Short mmCIF file of C-alpha atoms in Angstrom, two decimals:
data_model
loop_
_atom_site.label_atom_id
_atom_site.label_comp_id
_atom_site.label_asym_id
_atom_site.label_seq_id
_atom_site.Cartn_x
_atom_site.Cartn_y
_atom_site.Cartn_z
CA VAL A 62 -30.18 -6.43 13.63
CA ARG A 63 -27.47 -5.12 11.30
CA ILE A 64 -27.97 -2.00 10.30
CA ILE A 65 -27.69 -1.78 6.37
CA MET A 66 -25.71 1.27 5.83
CA LYS A 67 -25.47 3.35 2.54
CA ILE A 68 -21.37 3.85 2.07
CA LEU A 69 -19.74 6.21 -0.10
CA PHE A 70 -16.44 5.13 -1.66
CA CYS A 71 -14.03 7.72 -2.77
CA ASP A 72 -10.75 7.34 -4.32
CA LEU A 73 -9.14 11.58 -4.61
CA LEU A 74 -6.20 11.27 -6.49
CA PHE A 75 -6.54 7.83 -9.07
CA GLU A 76 -2.80 6.68 -8.95
CA THR A 77 -4.10 3.08 -9.37
CA GLY A 78 -1.45 1.87 -6.86
CA ASN A 79 -4.43 0.64 -5.02
CA ILE A 80 -6.90 -0.20 -7.36
CA HIS A 81 -6.68 -4.17 -6.03
CA VAL A 82 -6.85 -3.63 -1.79
CA ASP A 83 -10.02 -1.17 -2.31
CA ASN A 84 -11.84 -3.77 -4.45
CA CYS A 85 -11.04 -6.15 -1.84
CA MET A 86 -12.53 -3.74 0.67
CA ILE A 87 -15.54 -3.04 -1.59
CA ASP A 88 -16.36 -6.66 -1.92
CA ILE A 89 -16.07 -7.16 2.45
CA MET A 90 -18.65 -3.70 2.27
CA THR A 91 -21.24 -4.72 -0.06
CA ARG A 92 -21.60 -8.03 2.03
CA ASP A 93 -23.83 -6.09 4.46
CA HIS A 94 -23.85 -2.50 3.26
CA ASP A 95 -24.13 -0.62 -0.02
CA VAL A 96 -21.48 1.19 -2.03
CA PHE A 97 -21.60 4.32 -4.44
CA LEU A 98 -18.37 4.38 -6.23
CA LEU A 99 -18.07 7.46 -7.24
CA THR A 100 -15.20 6.65 -10.09
CA ASP A 101 -15.79 4.88 -13.46
CA GLU A 102 -15.79 1.63 -14.44
CA SER A 103 -12.33 0.68 -15.28
CA PHE A 104 -11.70 0.95 -11.44
CA VAL A 105 -14.06 -2.28 -10.71
CA SER A 106 -12.94 -5.54 -10.48
CA GLU A 107 -14.57 -8.44 -12.43
CA LYS A 108 -16.35 -9.46 -9.60
CA ASN A 109 -17.45 -6.47 -7.89
CA ARG A 110 -18.78 -5.66 -11.73
CA LYS A 111 -21.49 -8.00 -10.68
CA ASN A 112 -22.29 -7.36 -7.33
CA PRO A 113 -26.08 -6.09 -7.04
CA ARG A 114 -24.77 -3.77 -4.10
CA LEU A 115 -22.47 -1.74 -5.87
CA LYS A 116 -23.73 1.28 -7.88
CA VAL A 117 -20.83 2.93 -9.38
CA LEU A 118 -21.61 6.65 -9.96
CA GLY A 119 -18.89 7.51 -12.58
CA ASN A 120 -16.29 9.80 -12.02
CA GLN A 121 -15.63 12.83 -15.09
CA TYR A 122 -12.81 14.21 -13.78
CA VAL A 123 -10.19 10.81 -13.43
CA GLU A 124 -7.82 12.24 -15.58
CA ASN A 125 -4.92 13.07 -13.44
CA TYR A 126 -2.37 15.89 -14.50
CA VAL A 127 0.80 14.32 -12.50
CA ASN A 128 2.93 16.45 -14.56
CA ASN A 129 0.72 20.27 -14.48
CA ALA A 130 0.58 21.36 -11.33
CA PHE A 131 -2.59 23.68 -11.41
CA LEU A 132 -4.62 21.16 -13.67
CA TYR A 133 -3.71 18.48 -11.00
CA TYR A 134 -5.16 20.14 -7.91
CA TRP A 135 -8.08 21.49 -9.82
CA TYR A 136 -9.08 18.53 -10.62
CA LEU A 137 -8.45 17.52 -7.36
CA LEU A 138 -11.01 20.45 -5.91
CA LYS A 139 -13.59 18.95 -8.69
CA ARG A 140 -13.25 15.75 -7.39
CA MET A 141 -14.37 17.12 -4.08
CA TRP A 142 -16.49 19.08 -5.21
CA LEU A 143 -18.12 15.89 -6.99
CA VAL A 144 -17.92 14.45 -3.39
CA GLY A 145 -19.77 17.03 -1.87
CA LYS A 146 -23.16 16.90 -4.75
CA TYR A 147 -23.39 12.89 -3.95
CA ILE A 148 -22.82 13.59 -0.49
CA ARG A 149 -26.01 16.09 -0.37
CA SER A 150 -27.97 13.88 -2.94
CA ILE A 151 -27.18 10.19 -1.34
CA LYS A 152 -27.33 11.06 2.47
CA PRO A 153 -24.35 8.42 2.81
CA ASP A 154 -24.16 7.16 6.46
CA LEU A 155 -20.02 7.19 5.59
CA VAL A 156 -17.82 8.29 3.37
CA TYR A 157 -14.70 6.23 3.36
CA ILE A 158 -12.08 7.70 1.33
CA SER A 159 -8.82 5.20 0.06
CA VAL A 160 -7.05 7.86 -0.68
CA TYR A 161 -6.52 11.80 -0.62
CA GLU A 162 -4.81 14.92 -0.35
CA THR A 163 -3.38 16.26 3.53
CA LYS A 164 -2.69 20.03 1.85
CA PHE A 165 -6.07 20.79 0.05
CA PHE A 166 -8.09 18.40 2.54
CA PRO A 167 -9.26 21.13 4.82
CA PHE A 168 -11.21 22.75 1.80
CA SER A 169 -13.65 18.97 2.34
CA ARG A 170 -15.24 20.86 5.32
CA PHE A 171 -16.92 23.82 3.21
CA LEU A 172 -17.62 21.17 0.51
CA PHE A 173 -18.73 17.99 2.35
CA GLY A 174 -20.43 19.87 5.37
CA ASN A 175 -20.36 17.61 8.89
CA LEU A 176 -17.51 15.48 8.47
CA LYS A 177 -18.36 13.00 11.47
CA LYS A 178 -18.87 10.54 8.65
CA VAL A 179 -16.07 10.86 7.09
CA ALA A 180 -13.27 8.60 7.46
CA ILE A 181 -9.67 8.63 5.74
CA VAL A 182 -7.43 5.86 5.01
CA GLU A 183 -4.07 7.37 5.84
CA ASN A 184 -0.64 5.79 4.01
CA VAL A 185 1.52 7.75 2.60
CA ASN A 186 0.19 10.83 3.98
CA ILE A 187 1.52 10.03 7.66
CA ASP A 188 5.11 9.85 6.03
CA PHE A 189 4.52 13.28 4.52
CA LEU A 190 3.73 14.33 7.81
CA GLN A 191 7.17 15.76 8.54
CA SER A 192 6.41 18.85 5.79
CA LYS A 193 5.45 21.89 7.86
CA LEU A 194 2.81 22.76 5.40
CA HIS A 195 1.26 18.99 5.53
CA SER A 196 1.20 19.15 9.24
CA LEU A 197 0.15 22.59 9.48
CA MET A 198 -2.51 21.80 7.37
CA TYR A 199 -3.66 18.10 8.49
CA ARG A 200 -4.12 19.47 12.27
CA ILE A 201 -7.00 21.64 10.54
CA PHE A 202 -8.77 18.59 10.26
CA ALA A 203 -7.02 15.36 11.76
CA LYS A 204 -10.08 15.54 14.62
CA LYS A 205 -12.64 15.91 13.10
CA VAL A 206 -12.31 12.71 10.70
CA HIS A 207 -12.37 8.95 11.47
CA HIS A 208 -8.41 7.54 10.47
CA ILE A 209 -8.21 4.14 9.13
CA VAL A 210 -4.85 3.06 9.45
CA TYR A 211 -3.53 -0.31 8.01
CA GLU A 212 -1.34 -1.50 11.41
CA PRO A 213 -1.83 -0.18 15.19
CA LEU A 214 2.05 1.37 14.81
CA PHE A 215 1.12 4.10 12.36
CA GLY A 216 -2.44 4.76 15.04
CA GLY A 217 -0.16 5.10 17.65
CA TYR A 218 1.59 7.96 15.84
CA ILE A 219 -0.41 10.36 15.09
CA GLN A 220 -2.53 9.70 17.83
CA ALA A 221 0.31 10.50 19.59
CA LYS A 222 1.85 13.54 17.18
CA TYR A 223 -1.71 15.48 16.82
CA ALA A 224 -3.57 14.17 20.16
CA ILE A 225 -6.43 12.29 18.07
CA PRO A 226 -8.76 11.10 20.51
CA GLU A 227 -8.47 6.92 20.46
CA ASP A 228 -12.37 6.46 19.38
CA LEU A 229 -11.33 8.22 15.76
CA ILE A 230 -8.80 5.68 14.91
CA HIS A 231 -9.59 1.91 13.38
CA VAL A 232 -7.04 -0.04 12.24
CA ILE A 233 -8.88 -2.47 9.34
CA PRO A 234 -5.62 -3.93 8.27
CA HIS A 235 -4.58 -4.64 4.50
CA ILE A 236 -5.31 -8.03 3.21
CA GLN A 237 -2.91 -10.29 1.98
CA TYR A 238 -3.30 -11.66 -0.99
CA ALA A 239 -2.46 -14.87 -0.20
CA ASN A 240 -5.35 -17.26 -2.93
CA GLU A 241 -3.49 -15.12 -6.09
CA TYR A 242 0.03 -15.71 -6.57
CA GLN A 243 0.22 -19.31 -5.94
CA GLU A 244 -1.14 -20.47 -9.60
CA ASP A 245 1.38 -22.94 -10.89
CA THR A 246 4.45 -21.30 -12.53
CA VAL A 247 4.35 -23.74 -15.24
CA LYS A 248 1.07 -21.97 -16.90
CA CYS A 249 2.98 -18.46 -17.48
CA ASP A 250 2.96 -18.46 -21.70
CA VAL A 251 6.56 -16.84 -21.35
CA ARG A 252 9.31 -17.72 -19.37
CA GLY A 253 11.87 -15.24 -17.74
CA ASP A 254 14.46 -15.40 -16.11
CA VAL A 255 14.33 -16.68 -12.59
CA TYR A 256 16.20 -14.63 -10.31
CA ASP A 257 17.11 -15.86 -6.77
CA CYS A 258 16.65 -12.39 -4.95
CA ILE A 259 14.33 -9.59 -6.50
CA ALA A 260 13.94 -6.13 -5.20
CA ILE A 261 11.14 -4.67 -7.69
CA SER A 262 9.62 -1.30 -5.74
CA GLY A 263 9.45 1.74 -7.04
CA SER A 264 10.36 2.88 -3.27
CA ASN A 265 14.02 1.94 -3.37
CA ASP A 266 16.58 4.01 -1.84
CA GLU A 267 19.25 4.62 -4.57
CA SER A 268 22.17 5.08 -2.18
CA LEU A 269 21.36 1.79 -0.78
CA ILE A 270 21.67 0.04 -4.82
CA ASN A 271 24.75 2.07 -5.42
CA GLU A 272 26.34 0.52 -2.18
CA ILE A 273 25.05 -3.03 -3.15
CA VAL A 274 26.81 -1.70 -6.52
CA CYS A 275 29.95 -1.23 -4.73
CA LEU A 276 30.07 -4.23 -3.30
CA GLU A 277 29.55 -6.63 -5.68
CA LYS A 278 31.99 -4.66 -8.19
CA GLU A 279 34.52 -4.94 -4.72
CA PHE A 280 33.62 -8.35 -3.79
CA HIS A 281 31.46 -10.11 -6.04
CA TYR A 282 29.34 -12.08 -3.80
CA PHE A 283 26.07 -12.79 -5.70
CA GLU A 284 28.55 -13.96 -8.08
CA ASN A 285 30.93 -15.78 -5.71
CA HIS A 286 27.75 -17.35 -4.49
CA LYS A 287 25.29 -17.77 -7.78
CA ILE A 288 22.86 -15.68 -6.49
CA LYS A 289 21.15 -14.05 -9.06
CA CYS A 290 19.88 -11.17 -8.10
CA LEU A 291 17.06 -8.15 -9.56
CA ILE A 292 16.97 -4.95 -8.71
CA LYS A 293 14.82 -1.65 -9.69
CA CYS A 294 16.02 1.74 -10.10
CA LYS A 295 15.14 4.85 -11.47
CA ASN A 296 18.27 6.18 -11.74
CA ILE A 297 21.06 3.52 -11.41
CA GLN A 298 22.07 1.18 -14.49
CA TYR A 299 23.91 -1.38 -13.94
CA GLU A 300 24.28 -5.49 -15.21
CA SER A 301 27.08 -8.13 -14.55
CA GLY A 302 26.42 -11.71 -14.94
CA TYR A 303 24.56 -11.91 -11.46
CA LEU A 304 23.45 -8.47 -10.42
CA LYS A 305 20.88 -6.96 -12.58
CA ILE A 306 19.68 -3.16 -11.75
CA THR A 307 16.98 -2.12 -14.01
CA ASN A 308 14.40 0.86 -14.26
CA SER A 309 12.21 -1.41 -16.87
CA PHE A 310 8.09 -1.13 -16.48
CA ILE A 311 7.57 -4.97 -15.14
CA PRO A 312 4.34 -5.77 -16.00
CA THR A 313 1.61 -7.41 -13.15
CA LYS A 314 2.39 -11.25 -14.62
CA GLU A 315 6.07 -10.70 -14.70
CA TYR A 316 6.18 -8.86 -11.44
CA GLU A 317 3.61 -12.10 -9.97
CA ARG A 318 6.03 -14.71 -11.64
CA LEU A 319 9.08 -13.01 -9.99
CA TYR A 320 7.62 -13.36 -6.45
CA ARG A 321 6.62 -16.53 -7.37
CA GLU A 322 10.34 -18.13 -8.30
CA CYS A 323 12.06 -15.91 -6.34
CA LYS A 324 14.21 -17.31 -3.19
CA VAL A 325 13.61 -13.68 -1.03
CA VAL A 326 13.28 -10.53 -0.99
CA LEU A 327 15.15 -7.37 -0.49
CA ILE A 328 13.33 -4.07 0.56
CA PRO A 329 15.86 -1.65 0.26
CA PHE A 330 13.82 1.39 1.16
CA PRO A 331 14.80 4.60 2.76
CA LEU A 332 14.50 5.61 6.32
CA SER A 333 12.34 8.33 5.53
CA TYR A 334 9.89 5.21 4.45
CA LYS A 335 8.08 5.27 7.88
CA TYR A 336 4.44 5.35 8.88
CA ARG A 337 3.25 3.60 5.73
CA MET A 338 2.33 0.26 4.16
CA SER A 339 4.32 -1.87 1.84
CA GLY A 340 2.78 -3.58 -1.34
CA CYS A 341 6.22 -5.24 -1.52
CA ILE A 342 6.14 -6.57 1.58
CA VAL A 343 2.59 -8.03 1.44
CA ASP A 344 3.19 -9.30 -1.94
CA ALA A 345 6.27 -11.25 -0.84
CA PHE A 346 4.70 -12.54 2.58
CA SER A 347 1.78 -13.73 0.66
CA CYS A 348 3.77 -15.29 -1.44
CA HIS A 349 5.77 -17.28 1.20
CA LYS A 350 9.05 -15.23 0.41
CA PRO A 351 11.19 -14.40 3.49
CA ILE A 352 11.91 -10.85 3.44
CA VAL A 353 15.55 -8.94 4.07
CA SER A 354 15.34 -5.03 3.92
CA SER A 355 16.73 -2.41 5.16
CA ASN A 356 16.74 -0.85 8.87
CA ILE A 357 13.08 1.04 8.43
CA GLU A 358 10.09 1.37 10.81
CA LEU A 359 7.68 -1.30 9.78
CA ALA A 360 10.27 -4.18 9.26
CA LYS A 361 11.47 -3.63 12.88
CA PHE A 362 7.93 -3.99 13.78
CA TYR A 363 7.01 -6.72 11.86
CA ASN A 364 10.01 -8.63 12.70
CA LYS A 365 8.65 -8.02 16.22
CA GLN A 366 5.67 -9.60 15.17
CA TYR A 367 6.27 -12.50 12.99
CA GLY A 368 9.88 -13.31 13.50
CA ASN A 369 12.54 -14.44 10.91
CA ILE A 370 9.68 -13.85 8.09
CA ILE A 371 11.57 -10.34 7.71
CA LYS A 372 14.81 -9.13 9.15
CA PRO A 373 15.95 -5.42 8.99
CA TYR A 374 20.02 -4.49 8.67
CA SER A 375 21.14 -1.07 8.76
CA ASN A 376 23.36 -1.35 6.35
CA MET A 377 23.66 -3.73 2.93
CA GLN A 378 26.76 -5.60 3.59
CA ASP A 379 25.16 -7.35 6.78
CA ALA A 380 21.67 -7.97 4.47
CA ILE A 381 23.73 -9.05 1.69
CA ASN A 382 24.82 -11.62 4.14
CA GLU A 383 21.69 -12.75 5.12
CA ILE A 384 20.91 -13.02 1.85
CA ILE A 385 23.61 -15.71 0.60
CA ASN A 386 22.70 -17.34 4.12
CA ILE A 387 18.71 -17.59 3.07
CA CYS A 388 20.13 -18.93 -0.44
CA SER A 389 22.02 -21.28 0.94
CA ASN A 390 20.74 -22.90 3.64
CA SER A 391 17.05 -24.57 2.34
CA LYS A 392 16.08 -25.67 5.61
CA GLU A 393 15.27 -22.63 7.65
CA ASN A 394 11.53 -22.41 8.36
CA TYR A 395 9.80 -19.48 7.94
CA SER A 396 6.05 -19.39 9.47
CA PHE A 397 3.92 -17.03 7.31
CA LYS A 398 0.82 -18.13 9.74
CA GLY A 399 0.47 -15.09 11.88
CA PHE A 400 0.91 -12.40 9.17
CA GLU A 401 -1.82 -14.08 6.86
CA HIS A 402 -3.74 -14.87 9.85
CA ASP A 403 -3.94 -10.74 11.14
CA HIS A 404 -3.89 -9.82 7.16
CA SER A 405 -6.50 -12.46 5.88
CA GLU A 406 -10.05 -11.61 5.06
CA VAL A 407 -11.76 -12.59 8.07
CA GLU A 408 -9.70 -10.82 9.87
CA VAL A 409 -10.28 -7.24 7.63
CA GLU A 410 -14.19 -7.98 7.43
CA ARG A 411 -14.17 -8.33 11.26
CA SER A 412 -12.17 -5.02 11.74
CA PHE A 413 -14.56 -3.20 9.49
CA ASN A 414 -17.37 -4.21 11.13
CA ASP A 415 -15.46 -3.31 14.45
CA PHE A 416 -14.82 0.07 12.77
CA ILE A 417 -19.07 0.34 11.34
CA SER A 418 -20.54 -0.68 14.97
CA LYS A 419 -18.78 2.09 16.92
CA LEU A 420 -19.82 5.31 14.23
#
C-alpha cells in the first residue's frame, strides 16, 4: 500500500534558473502525494497550475536583493522563518528544499525543528564548500538532513569529505528535456543567424575564451574551416566573420533555436566547476548535440559513462581541433540513449519513489 505524503516544497533563494526542473519534480511528486508549494503563482508551470494535488501557499518574501547584502540575507532568514511556520501548521512528512544557502542553513535547526524530514538538493553548494566558512557551516547540518544529488559523483564526494551516512544521500537524476527542444525549426517566427558551434552558458571561463580568441586571431581556425561559432562571455567582446563573442541576453526561444540548429556545443568551464550539474550539458544532450568540453569532472564522468557524446580536453587548441573534426565529419555516430535512459522521467520518478521509501 502506497502512503500519501504531505510534501512542503521550498526554494529559499528564488534565482529562477531551477524553475523548469523544479516544476518537473512537482509534477512527479503529485502523482502520489500532496505538495504544498511555498512560492508565488509565477513560479508554477501551466501544467502544474491545473494540478489538483498542488497547493500554492504564496510567499511574500520572493524579492531577491542581489545588490544589497543585508536585505538579501534578511529576506533569506524571513523565508526560512516562513518554512518553519508552515512546518508547524501543515506538519509535512517531507520538507523538500530545492535551493538553499549554506552559510545560513544552520539556522534551520532553530527555525524548522527536527531536520530528519528535511531534504536539500545539492548543486552549486558543493563547489562552494571549497570556502572554509561554507565548509564549517556545512558540517553543522550535513549529517542531520537528507541530501539529493544529481549524480553519484557528487554524492560520493560529500560522503567521503564529510562522513555523511550513506542512507542520507540519494541520487535523483536531473531530468532531460527530450520532448521540449525537438519542435521543427520552421515554426520559428524570426530566423536568426545559424551557428555551427555554440558556447552560451553563463559559466564560461574568461581565460579559456581569451585563449580561443588568441588562437583564432593567429591561426583563423574557424574562418578557414567555415565554422560559425557563438560564445557568451561577460567581459570579452570580439567579432570576426566566423567567431562572435557577446554578453548579450539570449531570450529562451532564441536559446532553444541555437541548440537545435548547431552541430556541436562547447563547454569551456573553469576547473573549479566540479560537483554541480550543468543545464547546458542537459540541453545539448536533449537536442542530440555532441559536446566538446574543458577538462571538468562532470565531463570526464559523462565521457566514461556515455562515450563520444562528450569529449573533455585540457586545452582549447585540442578542443578546437575536435570541433573542426565534428563539423567536418557528419558520419560519426553519437548515441544519446544511455543519457536519455538515466535522465528520463521514468528514471527520475523511480529514483524519487526509492528515496521516499527510505524515509
